[in-house]
Amino acid sequence: MKGYRIYLIIGALLILLYLIAQYNKPTPTNWAPTYAVKDKIPYGTYILYHRIKDILPKANIQQSKAAIYNTLKAKNFNKTAYIIVAQKAEISKTDFDQLVKYMQAGNDAFIASYDLGKIEKNLKLQAVSAMSAEGSTLNFTNPNLKTDANYGFDRGIGSQYYSKIDTSKATVLGVNGNGKPNFIRYSYGKGNLYLIAEPGFYTNFNLLDKYGAEYAAKTLSYLQGNTQIIFDEYFAGQENTTTDVLRVFFKHPELKFAYYLSIFSLIIFVFYDIKRRQRIIPIADPLTNSSLAFVNVVGSVYYNERNNLDLALKKINYFMEHLRSRYYLKTNDIDNKFSQLLMEKTGINEALSKTLTRYFIEIPKMGDLNDTQLINLNESIEQFYKITQSNGTRTV
């Protein structure tokens, strides 16, 4: 035990220093897409909820944390707008039927979401996402709202659009730079259903931008005339509920440090109980070169699994290691400033630098990745290697 005393003291000091550093470090920006009205983080909707009266000054606002059916059932609404801003709005058939009755009575529904669930099939609707190195540009079809120059967005906002719509029922209200619809309307009796391809337009991050706020305001201007607004919090809260079993410990600093103390105590117990044992060293067989067989097996597994997101994350991790070892870049915290640093260190052009930085930020947050997106990522990385090799970039 005496031989381990110095190691235990060093270990205790290191853990103590780590806890002090963790306690004093600044709180990092939370980029989680909550879309909750109470959140002031970049992807919350605090600004939208508290400033929507700038667009609808006469409307009364209320929140609803219940499902659509429970919110609208057996109630007579008049000139009411039901607003849903969520990453995924899994609207059931029962909820949608109730929503249709609500709209037929002369009310409006406004839904901004990446995924509408099963009702997409009923509406003959299909949404897709397209990444672009130049960002996304959008505009309106209404001459009164359309501007001479398109609205530009970054951080992946505006990349989603509808690749398939029912042209006999849907009216296109907004399009992207390629003329693809991203904002449409369905009429139901005296009311309307407004669908916009993604919720990012209404986040705090976008609304703090002058032109982002202007674009969002124009989309919501279609709701003018309503005297009541129902803000749906059911889908936003449901999508972002954490299931981590340790969430209670890490939510409260006192419990978090108690957790770390328990781990530290367990380590001390293990060291204390260790006994030196003599083991027979087996004769090892000579190593065989099985690299090619290993590559074939791994390649076959990934091809059959078709897990594009996992492949993309591994390519990004390998590429990050290249940046760290060759250019001595710090990759533990990727933000918009990283693009400028990457361009200066490696000598690549600005467009490629911004594209790679956007991939590093957005792809780890995605739930899925299609073949086109994976190919675009691979082509951007291969382009980086070609440019740096042809330029003979010097390591700095």
Tab-separated table of C-alpha atoms in Angstrom:
chain	number	residue	atom	x	y	z
A	1	MET	CA	0.000	0.000	0.000
A	2	LYS	CA	2.917	2.344	0.729
A	3	GLY	CA	4.051	2.096	-2.873
A	4	TYR	CA	0.690	3.398	-4.073
A	5	ARG	CA	0.534	6.360	-1.670
A	6	ILE	CA	2.302	8.791	-3.996
A	7	TYR	CA	0.007	7.792	-6.893
A	8	LEU	CA	-3.105	8.253	-4.760
A	9	ILE	CA	-1.960	11.709	-3.675
A	10	ILE	CA	-1.201	12.734	-7.257
A	11	GLY	CA	-4.538	11.318	-8.436
A	12	ALA	CA	-6.434	13.177	-5.699
A	13	LEU	CA	-4.714	16.461	-6.598
A	14	LEU	CA	-5.448	16.016	-10.296
A	15	ILE	CA	-9.140	15.303	-9.641
A	16	LEU	CA	-9.310	18.301	-7.303
A	17	LEU	CA	-7.769	20.546	-9.959
A	18	TYR	CA	-10.196	19.173	-12.555
A	19	LEU	CA	-13.215	19.900	-10.333
A	20	ILE	CA	-11.971	23.447	-9.684
A	21	ALA	CA	-11.464	24.027	-13.413
A	22	GLN	CA	-14.922	22.641	-14.208
A	23	TYR	CA	-16.509	24.842	-11.576
A	24	ASN	CA	-14.841	28.038	-12.854
A	25	LYS	CA	-15.059	27.484	-16.596
A	26	PRO	CA	-17.516	29.736	-18.513
A	27	THR	CA	-20.846	28.252	-19.476
A	28	PRO	CA	-20.708	27.236	-23.172
A	29	THR	CA	-23.399	28.343	-25.598
A	30	ASN	CA	-26.217	25.829	-25.725
A	31	TRP	CA	-27.044	25.161	-29.373
A	32	ALA	CA	-29.695	22.546	-28.588
A	33	PRO	CA	-32.758	23.018	-30.859
A	34	THR	CA	-35.448	23.213	-28.157
A	35	TYR	CA	-37.809	25.652	-29.946
A	36	ALA	CA	-39.332	26.342	-26.511
A	37	VAL	CA	-40.822	29.764	-25.731
A	38	LYS	CA	-39.089	29.861	-22.337
A	39	ASP	CA	-35.588	29.369	-23.771
A	40	LYS	CA	-33.324	32.318	-24.571
A	41	ILE	CA	-30.679	30.075	-26.148
A	42	PRO	CA	-30.024	30.437	-29.919
A	43	TYR	CA	-32.562	27.791	-30.929
A	44	GLY	CA	-35.301	28.733	-28.469
A	45	THR	CA	-38.364	30.828	-29.426
A	46	TYR	CA	-38.396	33.324	-26.566
A	47	ILE	CA	-38.211	36.336	-28.917
A	48	LEU	CA	-40.961	35.008	-31.190
A	49	TYR	CA	-43.354	34.492	-28.290
A	50	HIS	CA	-42.729	37.899	-26.719
A	51	ARG	CA	-42.610	39.938	-29.956
A	52	ILE	CA	-45.318	38.360	-32.092
A	53	LYS	CA	-47.660	41.162	-31.026
A	54	ASP	CA	-45.570	43.434	-33.239
A	55	ILE	CA	-47.200	41.569	-36.134
A	56	LEU	CA	-50.568	40.758	-34.543
A	57	PRO	CA	-51.062	43.615	-32.044
A	58	LYS	CA	-54.733	42.859	-31.301
A	59	ALA	CA	-54.283	39.144	-30.646
A	60	ASN	CA	-54.418	37.498	-27.234
A	61	ILE	CA	-51.708	34.871	-26.694
A	62	GLN	CA	-51.938	31.602	-24.789
A	63	GLN	CA	-49.753	28.497	-24.526
A	64	SER	CA	-50.873	24.903	-24.875
A	65	LYS	CA	-48.877	21.940	-23.614
A	66	ALA	CA	-51.606	19.437	-24.513
A	67	ALA	CA	-52.073	17.529	-27.764
A	68	ILE	CA	-53.978	19.244	-30.578
A	69	TYR	CA	-57.096	17.139	-30.026
A	70	ASN	CA	-57.250	17.944	-26.311
A	71	THR	CA	-56.627	21.643	-26.948
A	72	LEU	CA	-59.292	22.097	-29.611
A	73	LYS	CA	-61.891	19.500	-28.603
A	74	ALA	CA	-65.395	20.827	-27.829
A	75	LYS	CA	-64.309	24.464	-28.033
A	76	ASN	CA	-65.655	27.128	-30.338
A	77	PHE	CA	-62.717	29.134	-31.623
A	78	ASN	CA	-63.180	32.177	-33.835
A	79	LYS	CA	-60.410	33.992	-35.702
A	80	THR	CA	-57.722	32.002	-33.906
A	81	ALA	CA	-54.231	31.076	-35.143
A	82	TYR	CA	-52.682	27.800	-33.904
A	83	ILE	CA	-48.874	28.045	-34.172
A	84	ILE	CA	-46.525	25.042	-33.997
A	85	VAL	CA	-42.742	25.538	-34.126
A	86	ALA	CA	-40.957	22.246	-33.464
A	87	GLN	CA	-38.197	20.052	-34.807
A	88	LYS	CA	-40.698	17.249	-35.349
A	89	ALA	CA	-44.477	17.608	-35.260
A	90	GLU	CA	-45.751	14.009	-35.196
A	91	ILE	CA	-49.403	14.866	-35.798
A	92	SER	CA	-51.696	11.848	-35.487
A	93	LYS	CA	-54.780	11.271	-37.641
A	94	THR	CA	-57.042	12.106	-34.693
A	95	ASP	CA	-55.226	15.383	-34.084
A	96	PHE	CA	-55.282	16.286	-37.773
A	97	ASP	CA	-59.006	15.574	-38.118
A	98	GLN	CA	-59.660	17.884	-35.165
A	99	LEU	CA	-57.380	20.495	-36.712
A	100	VAL	CA	-59.294	20.340	-39.995
A	101	LYS	CA	-62.597	20.983	-38.170
A	102	TYR	CA	-60.949	23.897	-36.407
A	103	MET	CA	-59.771	25.421	-39.726
A	104	GLN	CA	-63.088	24.831	-41.495
A	105	ALA	CA	-64.715	26.969	-38.805
A	106	GLY	CA	-62.646	29.965	-39.947
A	107	ASN	CA	-59.356	29.571	-38.050
A	108	ASP	CA	-55.758	29.232	-39.193
A	109	ALA	CA	-52.966	26.764	-38.393
A	110	PHE	CA	-49.300	27.660	-38.906
A	111	ILE	CA	-46.761	24.804	-38.678
A	112	ALA	CA	-42.978	25.199	-38.998
A	113	SER	CA	-41.284	21.797	-38.720
A	114	TYR	CA	-38.799	19.528	-40.446
A	115	ASP	CA	-41.086	16.504	-40.119
A	116	LEU	CA	-44.900	16.375	-40.002
A	117	GLY	CA	-45.137	12.631	-39.493
A	118	LYS	CA	-47.945	10.615	-41.048
A	119	ILE	CA	-49.978	13.592	-42.300
A	120	GLU	CA	-47.360	14.228	-44.994
A	121	LYS	CA	-48.815	11.242	-46.828
A	122	ASN	CA	-52.352	12.623	-46.506
A	123	LEU	CA	-51.212	15.996	-47.835
A	124	LYS	CA	-49.156	14.347	-50.619
A	125	LEU	CA	-46.161	16.213	-49.290
A	126	GLN	CA	-42.465	15.398	-49.111
A	127	ALA	CA	-39.698	17.522	-47.585
A	128	VAL	CA	-35.975	17.204	-48.305
A	129	SER	CA	-32.836	19.087	-47.253
A	130	ALA	CA	-30.086	20.328	-49.537
A	131	MET	CA	-26.759	21.644	-48.212
A	132	SER	CA	-25.088	24.442	-50.146
A	133	ALA	CA	-21.645	25.998	-49.824
A	134	GLU	CA	-23.119	29.451	-50.467
A	135	GLY	CA	-25.880	29.119	-47.855
A	136	SER	CA	-29.590	29.367	-48.622
A	137	THR	CA	-31.580	32.080	-50.380
A	138	LEU	CA	-35.356	32.474	-50.176
A	139	ASN	CA	-38.099	34.784	-51.411
A	140	PHE	CA	-41.877	35.099	-51.660
A	141	THR	CA	-44.222	34.602	-54.595
A	142	ASN	CA	-46.615	37.343	-53.447
A	143	PRO	CA	-45.603	40.575	-55.273
A	144	ASN	CA	-46.429	42.583	-52.142
A	145	LEU	CA	-43.931	40.586	-50.080
A	146	LYS	CA	-41.318	39.707	-52.689
A	147	THR	CA	-38.027	41.646	-52.575
A	148	ASP	CA	-35.583	42.430	-55.385
A	149	ALA	CA	-32.797	40.560	-53.597
A	150	ASN	CA	-33.372	37.176	-52.022
A	151	TYR	CA	-33.123	36.657	-48.271
A	152	GLY	CA	-29.896	34.876	-47.301
A	153	PHE	CA	-29.468	32.458	-44.392
A	154	ASP	CA	-26.540	30.528	-42.882
A	155	ARG	CA	-26.035	27.804	-40.221
A	156	GLY	CA	-28.214	25.498	-42.320
A	157	ILE	CA	-31.363	27.631	-41.971
A	158	GLY	CA	-33.379	27.642	-45.177
A	159	SER	CA	-31.923	24.450	-46.649
A	160	GLN	CA	-35.175	22.467	-46.302
A	161	TYR	CA	-37.802	22.574	-49.049
A	162	TYR	CA	-40.742	20.555	-50.377
A	163	SER	CA	-39.752	18.297	-53.247
A	164	LYS	CA	-43.320	17.077	-53.720
A	165	ILE	CA	-46.631	18.898	-53.169
A	166	ASP	CA	-50.240	18.474	-54.266
A	167	THR	CA	-50.457	21.301	-56.815
A	168	SER	CA	-54.250	20.953	-57.041
A	169	LYS	CA	-54.679	21.907	-53.370
A	170	ALA	CA	-51.501	23.654	-52.249
A	171	THR	CA	-50.656	27.283	-53.002
A	172	VAL	CA	-46.948	28.144	-53.095
A	173	LEU	CA	-46.207	31.240	-51.006
A	174	GLY	CA	-42.393	31.079	-50.860
A	175	VAL	CA	-39.524	29.486	-52.803
A	176	ASN	CA	-35.768	29.028	-52.474
A	177	GLY	CA	-33.103	30.240	-54.882
A	178	ASN	CA	-33.741	27.241	-57.154
A	179	GLY	CA	-37.479	27.874	-57.328
A	180	LYS	CA	-38.334	24.986	-54.972
A	181	PRO	CA	-41.284	25.678	-52.618
A	182	ASN	CA	-40.571	26.008	-48.921
A	183	PHE	CA	-43.723	27.875	-47.802
A	184	ILE	CA	-47.180	26.666	-48.866
A	185	ARG	CA	-50.849	27.030	-47.950
A	186	TYR	CA	-53.818	24.645	-47.948
A	187	SER	CA	-57.362	25.980	-47.704
A	188	TYR	CA	-59.914	24.229	-45.479
A	189	GLY	CA	-63.351	25.812	-45.541
A	190	LYS	CA	-63.039	29.332	-44.132
A	191	GLY	CA	-59.551	28.728	-42.725
A	192	ASN	CA	-56.055	27.893	-43.903
A	193	LEU	CA	-53.152	25.594	-43.107
A	194	TYR	CA	-49.756	27.265	-43.533
A	195	LEU	CA	-46.717	24.987	-43.741
A	196	ILE	CA	-43.105	26.179	-43.786
A	197	ALA	CA	-40.362	23.640	-44.318
A	198	GLU	CA	-38.332	24.300	-41.165
A	199	PRO	CA	-38.601	25.939	-37.740
A	200	GLY	CA	-35.216	27.680	-37.777
A	201	PHE	CA	-36.720	30.911	-39.139
A	202	TYR	CA	-38.438	31.570	-35.792
A	203	THR	CA	-35.543	30.908	-33.428
A	204	ASN	CA	-33.820	33.578	-31.348
A	205	PHE	CA	-30.685	33.173	-33.487
A	206	ASN	CA	-32.493	34.059	-36.703
A	207	LEU	CA	-34.762	36.761	-35.259
A	208	LEU	CA	-31.766	38.741	-33.965
A	209	ASP	CA	-30.735	39.221	-37.583
A	210	LYS	CA	-32.466	42.160	-39.324
A	211	TYR	CA	-33.325	40.317	-42.517
A	212	GLY	CA	-34.065	37.050	-40.747
A	213	ALA	CA	-36.616	38.839	-38.560
A	214	GLU	CA	-38.091	40.542	-41.626
A	215	TYR	CA	-38.537	37.231	-43.436
A	216	ALA	CA	-40.171	35.583	-40.401
A	217	ALA	CA	-42.496	38.573	-39.937
A	218	LYS	CA	-43.656	38.384	-43.553
A	219	THR	CA	-44.499	34.696	-43.251
A	220	LEU	CA	-46.505	35.351	-40.079
A	221	SER	CA	-48.260	38.320	-41.669
A	222	TYR	CA	-50.617	35.817	-43.312
A	223	LEU	CA	-52.143	35.336	-39.860
A	224	GLN	CA	-53.276	38.961	-39.594
A	225	GLY	CA	-56.951	39.266	-38.827
A	226	ASN	CA	-56.838	36.676	-36.051
A	227	THR	CA	-57.652	37.930	-32.568
A	228	GLN	CA	-56.224	34.970	-30.637
A	229	ILE	CA	-53.000	32.961	-30.878
A	230	ILE	CA	-52.414	29.493	-29.452
A	231	PHE	CA	-48.704	28.699	-29.066
A	232	ASP	CA	-48.202	24.940	-29.106
A	233	GLU	CA	-45.597	23.748	-26.604
A	234	TYR	CA	-46.583	20.075	-26.807
A	235	PHE	CA	-44.363	19.087	-29.739
A	236	ALA	CA	-41.393	21.264	-28.733
A	237	GLY	CA	-41.347	19.804	-25.220
A	238	GLN	CA	-41.916	16.262	-26.448
A	239	GLU	CA	-39.087	16.367	-28.975
A	240	ASN	CA	-36.464	17.655	-26.577
A	241	THR	CA	-37.278	15.654	-23.433
A	242	THR	CA	-34.087	13.976	-22.280
A	243	THR	CA	-34.050	10.316	-21.309
A	244	ASP	CA	-30.566	10.333	-19.779
A	245	VAL	CA	-30.650	8.432	-16.481
A	246	LEU	CA	-28.023	10.795	-15.019
A	247	ARG	CA	-29.827	14.001	-16.079
A	248	VAL	CA	-30.829	14.797	-12.475
A	249	PHE	CA	-27.228	14.544	-11.247
A	250	PHE	CA	-25.755	16.763	-13.952
A	251	LYS	CA	-28.585	19.286	-13.786
A	252	HIS	CA	-27.674	20.275	-10.192
A	253	PRO	CA	-24.022	21.187	-9.373
A	254	GLU	CA	-24.245	19.718	-5.869
A	255	LEU	CA	-25.337	16.308	-7.135
A	256	LYS	CA	-22.805	16.438	-9.949
A	257	PHE	CA	-19.891	16.926	-7.538
A	258	ALA	CA	-21.311	14.212	-5.282
A	259	TYR	CA	-21.302	11.891	-8.297
A	260	TYR	CA	-17.668	12.745	-9.042
A	261	LEU	CA	-16.771	12.201	-5.380
A	262	SER	CA	-18.345	8.742	-5.496
A	263	ILE	CA	-16.307	7.840	-8.570
A	264	PHE	CA	-13.143	9.122	-6.885
A	265	SER	CA	-13.895	7.080	-3.752
A	266	LEU	CA	-14.437	3.989	-5.872
A	267	ILE	CA	-11.053	4.508	-7.545
A	268	ILE	CA	-9.358	4.786	-4.130
A	269	PHE	CA	-11.043	1.550	-3.032
A	270	VAL	CA	-9.846	-0.262	-6.152
A	271	PHE	CA	-6.248	0.893	-5.630
A	272	TYR	CA	-6.397	-0.039	-1.962
A	273	ASP	CA	-7.673	-3.531	-2.707
A	274	ILE	CA	-5.215	-4.268	-5.506
A	275	LYS	CA	-2.911	-7.224	-4.952
A	276	ARG	CA	0.063	-8.074	-7.067
A	277	ARG	CA	-0.366	-11.455	-8.742
A	278	GLN	CA	2.056	-13.381	-10.873
A	279	ARG	CA	0.517	-14.517	-14.120
A	280	ILE	CA	1.850	-16.981	-16.649
A	281	ILE	CA	2.717	-15.190	-19.871
A	282	PRO	CA	1.351	-17.223	-22.776
A	283	ILE	CA	3.384	-17.795	-25.914
A	284	ALA	CA	2.035	-15.446	-28.554
A	285	ASP	CA	1.688	-16.627	-32.122
A	286	PRO	CA	3.428	-14.510	-34.798
A	287	LEU	CA	1.210	-11.738	-36.093
A	288	THR	CA	-0.215	-12.226	-39.551
A	289	ASN	CA	-0.890	-9.442	-42.009
A	290	SER	CA	-4.683	-9.391	-42.134
A	291	SER	CA	-5.085	-5.714	-43.057
A	292	LEU	CA	-6.681	-6.391	-46.452
A	293	ALA	CA	-9.156	-8.893	-45.020
A	294	PHE	CA	-10.021	-6.448	-42.243
A	295	VAL	CA	-10.643	-3.655	-44.753
A	296	ASN	CA	-12.911	-5.902	-46.819
A	297	VAL	CA	-14.915	-6.975	-43.765
A	298	VAL	CA	-15.330	-3.435	-42.448
A	299	GLY	CA	-16.247	-2.123	-45.906
A	300	SER	CA	-18.852	-4.866	-46.323
A	301	VAL	CA	-20.385	-4.106	-42.918
A	302	TYR	CA	-20.736	-0.383	-43.622
A	303	TYR	CA	-22.117	-1.043	-47.101
A	304	ASN	CA	-24.810	-3.388	-45.775
A	305	GLU	CA	-25.703	-1.236	-42.769
A	306	ARG	CA	-26.009	1.963	-44.873
A	307	ASN	CA	-25.415	4.085	-41.791
A	308	ASN	CA	-24.528	7.330	-43.570
A	309	LEU	CA	-24.480	9.400	-40.395
A	310	ASP	CA	-21.961	7.081	-38.701
A	311	LEU	CA	-19.737	7.168	-41.799
A	312	ALA	CA	-19.931	10.963	-41.904
A	313	LEU	CA	-18.999	11.298	-38.224
A	314	LYS	CA	-16.013	8.971	-38.671
A	315	LYS	CA	-14.825	10.941	-41.722
A	316	ILE	CA	-15.130	14.175	-39.763
A	317	ASN	CA	-13.214	12.717	-36.777
A	318	TYR	CA	-10.427	11.452	-39.073
A	319	PHE	CA	-10.283	14.824	-40.812
A	320	MET	CA	-10.159	16.645	-37.445
A	321	GLU	CA	-7.155	14.492	-36.456
A	322	HIS	CA	-5.459	15.543	-39.704
A	323	LEU	CA	-6.046	19.227	-38.865
A	324	ARG	CA	-4.688	18.757	-35.337
A	325	SER	CA	-1.571	16.814	-36.303
A	326	ARG	CA	-0.601	18.760	-39.431
A	327	TYR	CA	-1.849	22.300	-38.795
A	328	TYR	CA	-2.018	22.246	-34.985
A	329	LEU	CA	-5.616	23.484	-35.042
A	330	LYS	CA	-7.777	23.159	-31.943
A	331	THR	CA	-10.945	21.291	-32.919
A	332	ASN	CA	-12.654	20.807	-29.574
A	333	ASP	CA	-14.912	23.864	-30.045
A	334	ILE	CA	-16.104	24.484	-33.613
A	335	ASP	CA	-17.883	27.767	-34.306
A	336	ASN	CA	-18.118	30.357	-37.093
A	337	LYS	CA	-14.658	31.772	-36.198
A	338	PHE	CA	-13.141	28.375	-36.976
A	339	SER	CA	-13.815	28.985	-40.694
A	340	GLN	CA	-11.482	31.995	-40.808
A	341	LEU	CA	-8.775	30.169	-38.837
A	342	LEU	CA	-9.032	27.112	-41.115
A	343	MET	CA	-8.639	29.306	-44.203
A	344	GLU	CA	-5.593	31.132	-42.807
A	345	LYS	CA	-3.837	27.995	-41.590
A	346	THR	CA	-4.364	25.779	-44.643
A	347	GLY	CA	-4.548	28.261	-47.511
A	348	ILE	CA	-7.902	27.002	-48.870
A	349	ASN	CA	-10.494	29.395	-50.299
A	350	GLU	CA	-13.210	31.026	-48.203
A	351	ALA	CA	-16.134	29.109	-49.765
A	352	LEU	CA	-14.596	25.682	-49.029
A	353	SER	CA	-13.629	26.774	-45.506
A	354	LYS	CA	-17.188	27.893	-44.708
A	355	THR	CA	-18.649	24.716	-46.230
A	356	LEU	CA	-16.426	22.420	-44.136
A	357	THR	CA	-17.116	24.415	-40.961
A	358	ARG	CA	-20.853	24.194	-41.537
A	359	TYR	CA	-20.612	20.426	-41.996
A	360	PHE	CA	-18.615	20.096	-38.744
A	361	ILE	CA	-21.325	22.021	-36.837
A	362	GLU	CA	-24.499	20.639	-38.407
A	363	ILE	CA	-23.867	16.953	-39.161
A	364	PRO	CA	-23.284	15.847	-35.503
A	365	LYS	CA	-26.721	17.331	-34.693
A	366	MET	CA	-28.550	15.456	-37.464
A	367	GLY	CA	-30.616	12.379	-36.832
A	368	ASP	CA	-30.029	10.974	-40.305
A	369	LEU	CA	-27.976	11.653	-43.446
A	370	ASN	CA	-28.936	10.822	-47.010
A	371	ASP	CA	-26.550	9.636	-49.739
A	372	THR	CA	-26.326	13.061	-51.405
A	373	GLN	CA	-25.327	14.788	-48.180
A	374	LEU	CA	-22.670	12.133	-47.467
A	375	ILE	CA	-21.276	12.474	-51.008
A	376	ASN	CA	-21.158	16.279	-50.664
A	377	LEU	CA	-19.211	15.961	-47.395
A	378	ASN	CA	-16.733	13.506	-48.964
A	379	GLU	CA	-16.228	15.714	-52.034
A	380	SER	CA	-15.550	18.775	-49.854
A	381	ILE	CA	-12.925	16.876	-47.814
A	382	GLU	CA	-11.291	15.447	-50.968
A	383	GLN	CA	-11.226	18.954	-52.443
A	384	PHE	CA	-9.417	20.160	-49.316
A	385	TYR	CA	-6.722	17.489	-49.689
A	386	LYS	CA	-6.233	18.292	-53.387
A	387	ILE	CA	-5.876	22.023	-52.752
A	388	THR	CA	-3.476	21.656	-49.822
A	389	GLN	CA	-1.326	19.087	-51.645
A	390	SER	CA	-1.145	21.119	-54.874
A	391	ASN	CA	-0.320	24.309	-52.970
A	392	GLY	CA	2.295	22.505	-50.875
A	393	THR	CA	0.809	24.148	-47.776
A	394	ARG	CA	3.427	24.739	-45.129
A	395	THR	CA	2.588	23.614	-41.571
A	396	VAL	CA	2.392	26.576	-39.167
